[in-house]
PDB file of C-alpha atoms in Angstrom:
ATOM      1  CA  UNK A 104    -149.684-163.078 -10.559  1.00 68.00           C
ATOM      2  CA  UNK A 105    -146.403-165.087  -9.811  1.00 88.00           C
ATOM      3  CA  UNK A 106    -144.612-164.046  -6.781  1.00 94.00           C
ATOM      4  CA  UNK A 107    -141.597-163.011  -8.757  1.00 94.00           C
ATOM      5  CA  UNK A 108    -143.951-160.690 -10.754  1.00 94.00           C
ATOM      6  CA  UNK A 109    -145.252-159.033  -7.581  1.00 95.00           C
ATOM      7  CA  UNK A 110    -144.351-155.382  -6.922  1.00 96.00           C
ATOM      8  CA  UNK A 111    -141.147-154.455  -5.046  1.00 97.00           C
ATOM      9  CA  UNK A 112    -141.480-153.996  -1.010  1.00 96.00           C
ATOM     10  CA  UNK A 113    -140.080-150.660  -1.290  1.00 97.00           C
ATOM     11  CA  UNK A 114    -140.785-147.891  -3.270  1.00 97.00           C
ATOM     12  CA  UNK A 115    -139.429-144.757  -4.581  1.00 98.00           C
ATOM     13  CA  UNK A 116    -135.807-146.442  -4.891  1.00 97.00           C
ATOM     14  CA  UNK A 117    -134.828-143.442  -6.795  1.00 98.00           C
ATOM     15  CA  UNK A 118    -134.954-141.363  -3.724  1.00 98.00           C
ATOM     16  CA  UNK A 119    -133.032-143.318  -1.577  1.00 98.00           C
ATOM     17  CA  UNK A 120    -129.403-142.809  -0.201  1.00 98.00           C
ATOM     18  CA  UNK A 121    -126.641-145.700  -1.931  1.00 98.00           C
ATOM     19  CA  UNK A 122    -126.679-147.313   2.281  1.00 98.00           C
ATOM     20  CA  UNK A 123    -130.243-147.408   1.785  1.00 98.00           C
ATOM     21  CA  UNK A 124    -130.443-149.337  -1.608  1.00 98.00           C
ATOM     22  CA  UNK A 125    -127.609-151.486  -0.035  1.00 98.00           C
ATOM     23  CA  UNK A 126    -129.108-152.152   3.322  1.00 98.00           C
ATOM     24  CA  UNK A 127    -132.498-152.981   1.774  1.00 98.00           C
ATOM     25  CA  UNK A 128    -131.060-155.367  -0.709  1.00 98.00           C
ATOM     26  CA  UNK A 129    -128.919-157.080   1.503  1.00 98.00           C
ATOM     27  CA  UNK A 130    -131.656-157.496   3.940  1.00 98.00           C
ATOM     28  CA  UNK A 131    -133.793-159.151   1.261  1.00 98.00           C
ATOM     29  CA  UNK A 132    -130.835-161.150   0.258  1.00 98.00           C
ATOM     30  CA  UNK A 133    -130.811-162.706   3.816  1.00 98.00           C
ATOM     31  CA  UNK A 134    -134.119-164.322   2.999  1.00 98.00           C
ATOM     32  CA  UNK A 135    -133.124-166.385  -0.243  1.00 98.00           C
ATOM     33  CA  UNK A 136    -131.185-169.281   2.162  1.00 98.00           C
ATOM     34  CA  UNK A 137    -134.148-170.001   4.503  1.00 98.00           C
ATOM     35  CA  UNK A 138    -136.569-170.055   1.551  1.00 98.00           C
ATOM     36  CA  UNK A 139    -133.702-173.109   0.064  1.00 98.00           C
ATOM     37  CA  UNK A 140    -133.538-174.978   3.576  1.00 98.00           C
ATOM     38  CA  UNK A 141    -137.329-175.474   2.966  1.00 98.00           C
ATOM     39  CA  UNK A 142    -136.591-177.849   0.097  1.00 98.00           C
ATOM     40  CA  UNK A 143    -133.533-179.648   1.249  1.00 98.00           C
ATOM     41  CA  UNK A 144    -135.855-183.043   1.080  1.00 98.00           C
ATOM     42  CA  UNK A 145    -136.462-182.383  -3.062  1.00 98.00           C
ATOM     43  CA  UNK A 146    -133.125-181.335  -3.385  1.00 98.00           C
ATOM     44  CA  UNK A 147    -131.669-184.511  -2.043  1.00 98.00           C
ATOM     45  CA  UNK A 148    -134.203-186.575  -3.652  1.00 98.00           C
ATOM     46  CA  UNK A 149    -132.196-184.906  -7.005  1.00 98.00           C
ATOM     47  CA  UNK A 150    -128.970-185.497  -5.897  1.00 98.00           C
ATOM     48  CA  UNK A 151    -129.723-189.322  -5.176  1.00 98.00           C
ATOM     49  CA  UNK A 152    -131.432-189.733  -8.681  1.00 98.00           C
ATOM     50  CA  UNK A 153    -128.577-188.047 -10.427  1.00 98.00           C
ATOM     51  CA  UNK A 154    -125.708-190.102  -8.344  1.00 98.00           C
ATOM     52  CA  UNK A 155    -127.350-193.147  -9.080  1.00 98.00           C
ATOM     53  CA  UNK A 156    -127.803-192.384 -12.669  1.00 98.00           C
ATOM     54  CA  UNK A 157    -124.235-190.570 -13.125  1.00 98.00           C
ATOM     55  CA  UNK A 158    -122.895-194.771 -11.677  1.00 98.00           C
ATOM     56  CA  UNK A 159    -124.487-196.041 -15.077  1.00 98.00           C
ATOM     57  CA  UNK A 160    -122.783-193.367 -17.271  1.00 97.00           C
ATOM     58  CA  UNK A 161    -125.658-190.812 -16.868  1.00 98.00           C
ATOM     59  CA  UNK A 162    -125.374-187.148 -17.489  1.00 98.00           C
ATOM     60  CA  UNK A 163    -126.932-183.761 -16.238  1.00 98.00           C
ATOM     61  CA  UNK A 164    -128.585-181.633 -18.567  1.00 98.00           C
ATOM     62  CA  UNK A 165    -129.261-177.824 -16.942  1.00 98.00           C
ATOM     63  CA  UNK A 166    -131.497-176.291 -19.391  1.00 98.00           C
ATOM     64  CA  UNK A 167    -132.440-172.713 -18.867  1.00 97.00           C
ATOM     65  CA  UNK A 168    -132.821-169.045 -20.630  1.00 96.00           C
ATOM     66  CA  UNK A 169    -131.686-165.618 -19.474  1.00 95.00           C
ATOM     67  CA  UNK A 170    -130.154-165.500 -16.159  1.00 96.00           C
ATOM     68  CA  UNK A 171    -131.607-169.393 -15.204  1.00 97.00           C
ATOM     69  CA  UNK A 172    -129.642-170.356 -18.089  1.00 97.00           C
ATOM     70  CA  UNK A 173    -126.376-168.197 -17.396  1.00 97.00           C
ATOM     71  CA  UNK A 174    -126.409-169.570 -14.083  1.00 98.00           C
ATOM     72  CA  UNK A 175    -126.508-173.228 -15.354  1.00 98.00           C
ATOM     73  CA  UNK A 176    -124.012-172.642 -17.766  1.00 98.00           C
ATOM     74  CA  UNK A 177    -121.528-171.544 -15.180  1.00 98.00           C
ATOM     75  CA  UNK A 178    -122.107-174.462 -12.912  1.00 98.00           C
ATOM     76  CA  UNK A 179    -121.848-176.798 -15.085  1.00 98.00           C
ATOM     77  CA  UNK A 180    -118.226-175.149 -16.555  1.00 97.00           C
ATOM     78  CA  UNK A 181    -117.016-175.294 -13.380  1.00 97.00           C
ATOM     79  CA  UNK A 182    -117.114-179.051 -12.629  1.00 97.00           C
ATOM     80  CA  UNK A 183    -114.181-180.057 -14.803  1.00 96.00           C
ATOM     81  CA  UNK A 184    -111.558-177.462 -13.455  1.00 95.00           C
ATOM     82  CA  UNK A 185    -113.001-178.531  -9.733  1.00 95.00           C
ATOM     83  CA  UNK A 186    -113.441-181.986  -9.899  1.00 95.00           C
ATOM     84  CA  UNK A 187    -111.719-183.118 -12.838  1.00 94.00           C
ATOM     85  CA  UNK A 188    -114.860-184.506 -14.247  1.00 95.00           C
ATOM     86  CA  UNK A 189    -115.752-183.926 -18.005  1.00 95.00           C
ATOM     87  CA  UNK A 190    -118.785-183.851 -20.127  1.00 95.00           C
ATOM     88  CA  UNK A 191    -120.991-185.034 -17.216  1.00 97.00           C
ATOM     89  CA  UNK A 192    -122.735-181.571 -16.222  1.00 98.00           C
ATOM     90  CA  UNK A 193    -123.629-179.726 -19.544  1.00 98.00           C
ATOM     91  CA  UNK A 194    -125.546-176.455 -19.733  1.00 98.00           C
ATOM     92  CA  UNK A 195    -127.798-175.462 -22.387  1.00 98.00           C
ATOM     93  CA  UNK A 196    -129.491-171.933 -22.880  1.00 97.00           C
ATOM     94  CA  UNK A 197    -131.837-170.535 -25.030  1.00 96.00           C
ATOM     95  CA  UNK A 198    -130.424-168.845 -28.147  1.00 95.00           C
ATOM     96  CA  UNK A 199    -127.225-170.838 -27.964  1.00 94.00           C
ATOM     97  CA  UNK A 200    -123.775-169.657 -26.163  1.00 92.00           C
ATOM     98  CA  UNK A 201    -124.276-166.314 -27.718  1.00 93.00           C
ATOM     99  CA  UNK A 202    -127.010-166.022 -25.139  1.00 93.00           C
ATOM    100  CA  UNK A 203    -124.284-166.287 -22.483  1.00 92.00           C
ATOM    101  CA  UNK A 204    -123.578-162.324 -22.906  1.00 92.00           C
ATOM    102  CA  UNK A 205    -125.906-161.091 -25.162  1.00 88.00           C
ATOM    103  CA  UNK A 206    -130.250-161.464 -25.177  1.00 84.00           C
ATOM    104  CA  UNK A 207    -131.146-163.467 -28.049  1.00 84.00           C
ATOM    105  CA  UNK A 208    -135.044-162.226 -28.294  1.00 75.00           C
ATOM    106  CA  UNK A 209    -137.602-164.981 -28.322  1.00 85.00           C
ATOM    107  CA  UNK A 210    -135.336-167.757 -27.966  1.00 90.00           C
ATOM    108  CA  UNK A 211    -136.989-169.094 -24.634  1.00 94.00           C
ATOM    109  CA  UNK A 212    -140.339-168.716 -26.351  1.00 92.00           C
ATOM    110  CA  UNK A 213    -139.675-171.841 -28.416  1.00 94.00           C
ATOM    111  CA  UNK A 214    -141.292-175.079 -26.569  1.00 95.00           C
ATOM    112  CA  UNK A 215    -139.776-177.622 -28.950  1.00 96.00           C
ATOM    113  CA  UNK A 216    -135.871-176.078 -29.078  1.00 96.00           C
ATOM    114  CA  UNK A 217    -134.886-177.288 -25.419  1.00 97.00           C
ATOM    115  CA  UNK A 218    -135.366-180.791 -26.385  1.00 98.00           C
ATOM    116  CA  UNK A 219    -134.291-180.027 -30.042  1.00 97.00           C
ATOM    117  CA  UNK A 220    -130.785-178.800 -28.286  1.00 97.00           C
ATOM    118  CA  UNK A 221    -130.562-182.121 -25.970  1.00 98.00           C
ATOM    119  CA  UNK A 222    -130.660-184.260 -28.880  1.00 98.00           C
ATOM    120  CA  UNK A 223    -127.848-183.176 -30.012  1.00 97.00           C
ATOM    121  CA  UNK A 224    -125.997-184.663 -27.190  1.00 98.00           C
ATOM    122  CA  UNK A 225    -127.750-188.282 -28.234  1.00 98.00           C
ATOM    123  CA  UNK A 226    -129.741-188.465 -24.513  1.00 98.00           C
ATOM    124  CA  UNK A 227    -130.295-191.702 -23.089  1.00 98.00           C
ATOM    125  CA  UNK A 228    -132.472-192.783 -20.199  1.00 97.00           C
ATOM    126  CA  UNK A 229    -129.953-192.890 -17.582  1.00 98.00           C
ATOM    127  CA  UNK A 230    -128.988-188.624 -18.014  1.00 98.00           C
ATOM    128  CA  UNK A 231    -131.073-186.134 -16.010  1.00 98.00           C
ATOM    129  CA  UNK A 232    -132.600-183.151 -17.232  1.00 98.00           C
ATOM    130  CA  UNK A 233    -133.153-179.726 -14.629  1.00 98.00           C
ATOM    131  CA  UNK A 234    -135.115-177.096 -16.247  1.00 98.00           C
ATOM    132  CA  UNK A 235    -134.147-173.736 -14.396  1.00 98.00           C
ATOM    133  CA  UNK A 236    -136.544-170.548 -14.882  1.00 98.00           C
ATOM    134  CA  UNK A 237    -137.126-168.651 -12.425  1.00 97.00           C
ATOM    135  CA  UNK A 238    -141.129-168.103 -13.564  1.00 96.00           C
ATOM    136  CA  UNK A 239    -141.705-171.300 -13.786  1.00 97.00           C
ATOM    137  CA  UNK A 240    -143.139-170.803 -17.213  1.00 96.00           C
ATOM    138  CA  UNK A 241    -140.478-170.703 -20.036  1.00 97.00           C
ATOM    139  CA  UNK A 242    -141.332-173.070 -23.061  1.00 97.00           C
ATOM    140  CA  UNK A 243    -138.302-173.767 -24.002  1.00 98.00           C
ATOM    141  CA  UNK A 244    -137.321-174.935 -20.480  1.00 98.00           C
ATOM    142  CA  UNK A 245    -141.095-176.794 -19.915  1.00 98.00           C
ATOM    143  CA  UNK A 246    -140.600-178.122 -23.593  1.00 98.00           C
ATOM    144  CA  UNK A 247    -137.102-179.581 -22.764  1.00 98.00           C
ATOM    145  CA  UNK A 248    -138.123-181.098 -19.288  1.00 98.00           C
ATOM    146  CA  UNK A 249    -141.757-182.404 -20.356  1.00 98.00           C
ATOM    147  CA  UNK A 250    -140.258-184.325 -23.587  1.00 98.00           C
ATOM    148  CA  UNK A 251    -137.158-185.653 -21.181  1.00 98.00           C
ATOM    149  CA  UNK A 252    -139.733-186.779 -18.485  1.00 98.00           C
ATOM    150  CA  UNK A 253    -141.557-188.715 -21.526  1.00 98.00           C
ATOM    151  CA  UNK A 254    -138.529-190.469 -23.162  1.00 98.00           C
ATOM    152  CA  UNK A 255    -137.785-191.572 -19.603  1.00 98.00           C
ATOM    153  CA  UNK A 256    -135.005-189.572 -18.475  1.00 98.00           C
ATOM    154  CA  UNK A 257    -135.152-188.424 -14.477  1.00 98.00           C
ATOM    155  CA  UNK A 258    -136.926-184.510 -14.442  1.00 98.00           C
ATOM    156  CA  UNK A 259    -136.350-181.911 -12.056  1.00 98.00           C
ATOM    157  CA  UNK A 260    -136.700-178.431 -12.252  1.00 98.00           C
ATOM    158  CA  UNK A 261    -135.275-174.829 -10.339  1.00 98.00           C
ATOM    159  CA  UNK A 262    -137.954-172.453 -10.116  1.00 98.00           C
ATOM    160  CA  UNK A 263    -139.325-169.416  -7.751  1.00 98.00           C
ATOM    161  CA  UNK A 264    -143.134-169.680  -8.024  1.00 97.00           C
ATOM    162  CA  UNK A 265    -145.264-171.985  -6.546  1.00 97.00           C
ATOM    163  CA  UNK A 266    -147.585-174.509  -8.485  1.00 97.00           C
ATOM    164  CA  UNK A 267    -146.055-173.640 -11.871  1.00 97.00           C
ATOM    165  CA  UNK A 268    -146.187-175.580 -15.077  1.00 98.00           C
ATOM    166  CA  UNK A 269    -142.595-176.094 -15.304  1.00 98.00           C
ATOM    167  CA  UNK A 270    -143.046-178.035 -11.467  1.00 98.00           C
ATOM    168  CA  UNK A 271    -145.839-180.188 -12.673  1.00 98.00           C
ATOM    169  CA  UNK A 272    -143.831-181.068 -15.817  1.00 98.00           C
ATOM    170  CA  UNK A 273    -140.692-182.280 -13.733  1.00 98.00           C
ATOM    171  CA  UNK A 274    -140.678-185.559 -11.582  1.00 98.00           C
ATOM    172  CA  UNK A 275    -138.881-183.744  -8.962  1.00 98.00           C
ATOM    173  CA  UNK A 276    -139.729-180.049  -8.865  1.00 98.00           C
ATOM    174  CA  UNK A 277    -137.947-177.170  -6.469  1.00 98.00           C
ATOM    175  CA  UNK A 278    -139.996-174.446  -6.194  1.00 98.00           C
ATOM    176  CA  UNK A 279    -138.163-172.034  -3.753  1.00 98.00           C
ATOM    177  CA  UNK A 280    -139.971-168.725  -3.554  1.00 97.00           C
ATOM    178  CA  UNK A 281    -138.076-165.946  -2.165  1.00 97.00           C
ATOM    179  CA  UNK A 282    -140.785-163.228  -2.460  1.00 96.00           C
ATOM    180  CA  UNK A 283    -141.060-160.203  -4.639  1.00 97.00           C
ATOM    181  CA  UNK A 284    -137.574-158.617  -5.957  1.00 98.00           C
ATOM    182  CA  UNK A 285    -135.906-155.357  -4.654  1.00 98.00           C
ATOM    183  CA  UNK A 286    -136.738-153.951  -7.900  1.00 98.00           C
ATOM    184  CA  UNK A 287    -139.797-155.251  -9.442  1.00 97.00           C
ATOM    185  CA  UNK A 288    -139.593-158.382 -11.528  1.00 96.00           C
ATOM    186  CA  UNK A 289    -135.671-158.234 -11.764  1.00 97.00           C
ATOM    187  CA  UNK A 290    -135.389-162.338 -10.583  1.00 96.00           C
ATOM    188  CA  UNK A 291    -131.408-161.935 -11.860  1.00 96.00           C
ATOM    189  CA  UNK A 292    -131.601-160.895  -7.902  1.00 97.00           C
ATOM    190  CA  UNK A 293    -133.079-163.382  -5.229  1.00 98.00           C
ATOM    191  CA  UNK A 294    -134.542-165.875  -7.725  1.00 98.00           C
ATOM    192  CA  UNK A 295    -130.803-165.797  -9.250  1.00 98.00           C
ATOM    193  CA  UNK A 296    -129.363-165.996  -5.780  1.00 98.00           C
ATOM    194  CA  UNK A 297    -131.742-168.961  -4.868  1.00 98.00           C
ATOM    195  CA  UNK A 298    -131.102-170.492  -8.078  1.00 98.00           C
ATOM    196  CA  UNK A 299    -127.063-170.557  -7.919  1.00 98.00           C
ATOM    197  CA  UNK A 300    -127.476-172.182  -4.413  1.00 98.00           C
ATOM    198  CA  UNK A 301    -129.722-174.936  -5.084  1.00 98.00           C
ATOM    199  CA  UNK A 302    -127.185-175.401  -8.166  1.00 98.00           C
ATOM    200  CA  UNK A 303    -124.304-175.355  -6.358  1.00 98.00           C
ATOM    201  CA  UNK A 304    -125.548-177.960  -3.462  1.00 98.00           C
ATOM    202  CA  UNK A 305    -126.875-180.349  -6.439  1.00 98.00           C
ATOM    203  CA  UNK A 306    -123.080-180.196  -8.217  1.00 98.00           C
ATOM    204  CA  UNK A 307    -121.575-180.540  -5.075  1.00 98.00           C
ATOM    205  CA  UNK A 308    -123.224-183.331  -3.225  1.00 98.00           C
ATOM    206  CA  UNK A 309    -123.134-185.527  -6.469  1.00 98.00           C
ATOM    207  CA  UNK A 310    -119.425-184.663  -6.796  1.00 98.00           C
ATOM    208  CA  UNK A 311    -118.689-185.699  -3.279  1.00 98.00           C
ATOM    209  CA  UNK A 312    -121.200-188.463  -3.414  1.00 98.00           C
ATOM    210  CA  UNK A 313    -119.346-189.963  -6.657  1.00 97.00           C
ATOM    211  CA  UNK A 314    -116.020-189.524  -4.624  1.00 95.00           C
ATOM    212  CA  UNK A 315    -114.253-186.646  -5.907  1.00 95.00           C
ATOM    213  CA  UNK A 316    -113.939-184.834  -2.630  1.00 94.00           C
ATOM    214  CA  UNK A 317    -111.414-186.553  -0.089  1.00 89.00           C
ATOM    215  CA  UNK A 318    -111.629-185.414   3.259  1.00 89.00           C
ATOM    216  CA  UNK A 319    -113.066-181.628   2.524  1.00 91.00           C
ATOM    217  CA  UNK A 320    -110.410-181.426  -0.469  1.00 89.00           C
ATOM    218  CA  UNK A 321    -111.015-181.650  -4.283  1.00 91.00           C
ATOM    219  CA  UNK A 322    -108.852-184.116  -4.786  1.00 89.00           C
ATOM    220  CA  UNK A 323    -109.239-184.377  -8.757  1.00 91.00           C
ATOM    221  CA  UNK A 324    -109.270-180.585  -9.632  1.00 91.00           C
ATOM    222  CA  UNK A 325    -107.583-179.633 -12.488  1.00 90.00           C
ATOM    223  CA  UNK A 326    -104.237-177.952 -12.259  1.00 89.00           C
ATOM    224  CA  UNK A 327    -104.683-174.845 -14.516  1.00 88.00           C
ATOM    225  CA  UNK A 328    -102.604-172.414 -12.801  1.00 93.00           C
ATOM    226  CA  UNK A 329    -100.115-171.474  -9.973  1.00 92.00           C
ATOM    227  CA  UNK A 330    -102.577-171.148  -7.235  1.00 94.00           C
ATOM    228  CA  UNK A 331    -104.410-174.443  -8.001  1.00 91.00           C
ATOM    229  CA  UNK A 332    -100.745-176.346  -8.083  1.00 94.00           C
ATOM    230  CA  UNK A 333    -100.098-174.576  -4.376  1.00 93.00           C
ATOM    231  CA  UNK A 334    -103.347-175.712  -2.929  1.00 93.00           C
ATOM    232  CA  UNK A 335    -102.606-179.185  -4.525  1.00 93.00           C
ATOM    233  CA  UNK A 336     -99.073-179.608  -3.083  1.00 94.00           C
ATOM    234  CA  UNK A 337    -100.551-178.240   0.199  1.00 94.00           C
ATOM    235  CA  UNK A 338    -103.716-180.759   0.241  1.00 92.00           C
ATOM    236  CA  UNK A 339    -100.704-183.783  -0.467  1.00 93.00           C
ATOM    237  CA  UNK A 340     -98.628-182.133   2.670  1.00 90.00           C
ATOM    238  CA  UNK A 341    -101.598-182.554   4.702  1.00 89.00           C
ATOM    239  CA  UNK A 342    -102.674-186.094   3.793  1.00 87.00           C
ATOM    240  CA  UNK A 343     -99.566-187.519   3.814  1.00 90.00           C
ATOM    241  CA  UNK A 344     -97.633-185.675   6.101  1.00 91.00           C
ATOM    242  CA  UNK A 345     -94.947-184.454   4.194  1.00 92.00           C
ATOM    243  CA  UNK A 346     -92.911-181.515   5.368  1.00 94.00           C
ATOM    244  CA  UNK A 347     -91.269-180.225   2.724  1.00 90.00           C
ATOM    245  CA  UNK A 348     -93.464-177.902  -0.140  1.00 94.00           C
ATOM    246  CA  UNK A 349     -91.038-178.445  -3.104  1.00 90.00           C
ATOM    247  CA  UNK A 350     -91.496-182.639  -2.710  1.00 92.00           C
ATOM    248  CA  UNK A 351     -95.404-182.477  -2.268  1.00 92.00           C
ATOM    249  CA  UNK A 352     -95.150-180.498  -5.309  1.00 91.00           C
ATOM    250  CA  UNK A 353     -92.990-182.432  -7.550  1.00 91.00           C
ATOM    251  CA  UNK A 354     -95.128-185.397  -6.538  1.00 91.00           C
ATOM    252  CA  UNK A 355     -98.181-183.444  -7.874  1.00 91.00           C
ATOM    253  CA  UNK A 356     -96.914-182.568 -11.011  1.00 92.00           C
ATOM    254  CA  UNK A 357     -95.619-186.133 -11.759  1.00 91.00           C
ATOM    255  CA  UNK A 358     -98.736-186.942 -10.996  1.00 92.00           C
ATOM    256  CA  UNK A 359    -101.038-184.493 -12.371  1.00 90.00           C
ATOM    257  CA  UNK A 360    -103.673-184.779  -9.555  1.00 90.00           C
ATOM    258  CA  UNK A 361    -104.178-184.902  -5.889  1.00 92.00           C
ATOM    259  CA  UNK A 362    -105.502-188.374  -5.655  1.00 89.00           C
ATOM    260  CA  UNK A 363    -102.867-190.120  -8.173  1.00 91.00           C
ATOM    261  CA  UNK A 364     -99.804-188.231  -6.072  1.00 91.00           C
ATOM    262  CA  UNK A 365    -101.215-189.119  -2.387  1.00 91.00           C
ATOM    263  CA  UNK A 366    -102.032-192.790  -3.772  1.00 88.00           C
ATOM    264  CA  UNK A 367     -98.640-193.408  -5.226  1.00 89.00           C
ATOM    265  CA  UNK A 368     -97.303-191.869  -1.670  1.00 87.00           C
ATOM    266  CA  UNK A 369     -99.085-193.734   0.529  1.00 85.00           C
ATOM    267  CA  UNK A 370     -98.542-197.268  -1.300  1.00 80.00           C
ATOM    268  CA  UNK A 371     -94.815-196.754  -1.246  1.00 69.00           C
ATOM    269  CA  UNK A 372     -94.068-196.449  -4.921  1.00 60.00           C
ATOM    270  CA  UNK A 373     -92.683-192.959  -4.371  1.00 60.00           C
ATOM    271  CA  UNK A 374     -90.355-192.350  -1.048  1.00 55.00           C
ATOM    272  CA  UNK A 375     -90.107-189.122   0.701  1.00 51.00           C
ATOM    273  CA  UNK A 376     -86.668-188.299  -0.462  1.00 50.00           C
TER     274      UNK A 376
END
């Protein structure tokens, strides 16, 4: 039996107090980062592969179903506002976008559909496909990864069982075994947390390596609300030594990004009033 399907280490959950439930969930959650840490090398190899291919114009496709698919879509959707990079991370979920909110029955069982969904984006060998499936046995995901690898794309996966069919299909498998879930088989819990951590690591490391972070700041973030404008203005003040918030904000709004505003100021094309 797969670890993700093993019986919970806790019994009679209905008899627990709220404090007991929360304490036990928290205890199990604490185990997840340690399980992820065991796979730093594999995650690093995947990051290096992605960076190399993105420098040649490649993209990353996250392919998943259910919770795994939603996590991939979430990570991909946060790249443009956070780093100002569009159409480089693409999240695909079995059943299409409507499956983000509502389950689409049997969509994950179609072994051809995952690759068919990727084909809509005209994949090239410089692209990367990362299959995300806690069980490691989802046909939609396995089929996509297998066809991608056959087509010359770099492939990786994030699963939460060891020795999975998905892991065998991928060139760089990341199989983070977090143990039985608090509620038996509920992989949206520890497994989902592990997948989210790994996805965060992959996309963040890639964006840093590609130059979208300066110092420790998101210098290419989109200015989509007042909070982010304020954050950007403070970044400019830190980078340039400008003391007046209003001047920093004016620079930011004129140039549209922290990077461009700082460069203009440092190059001397903009002077502090």
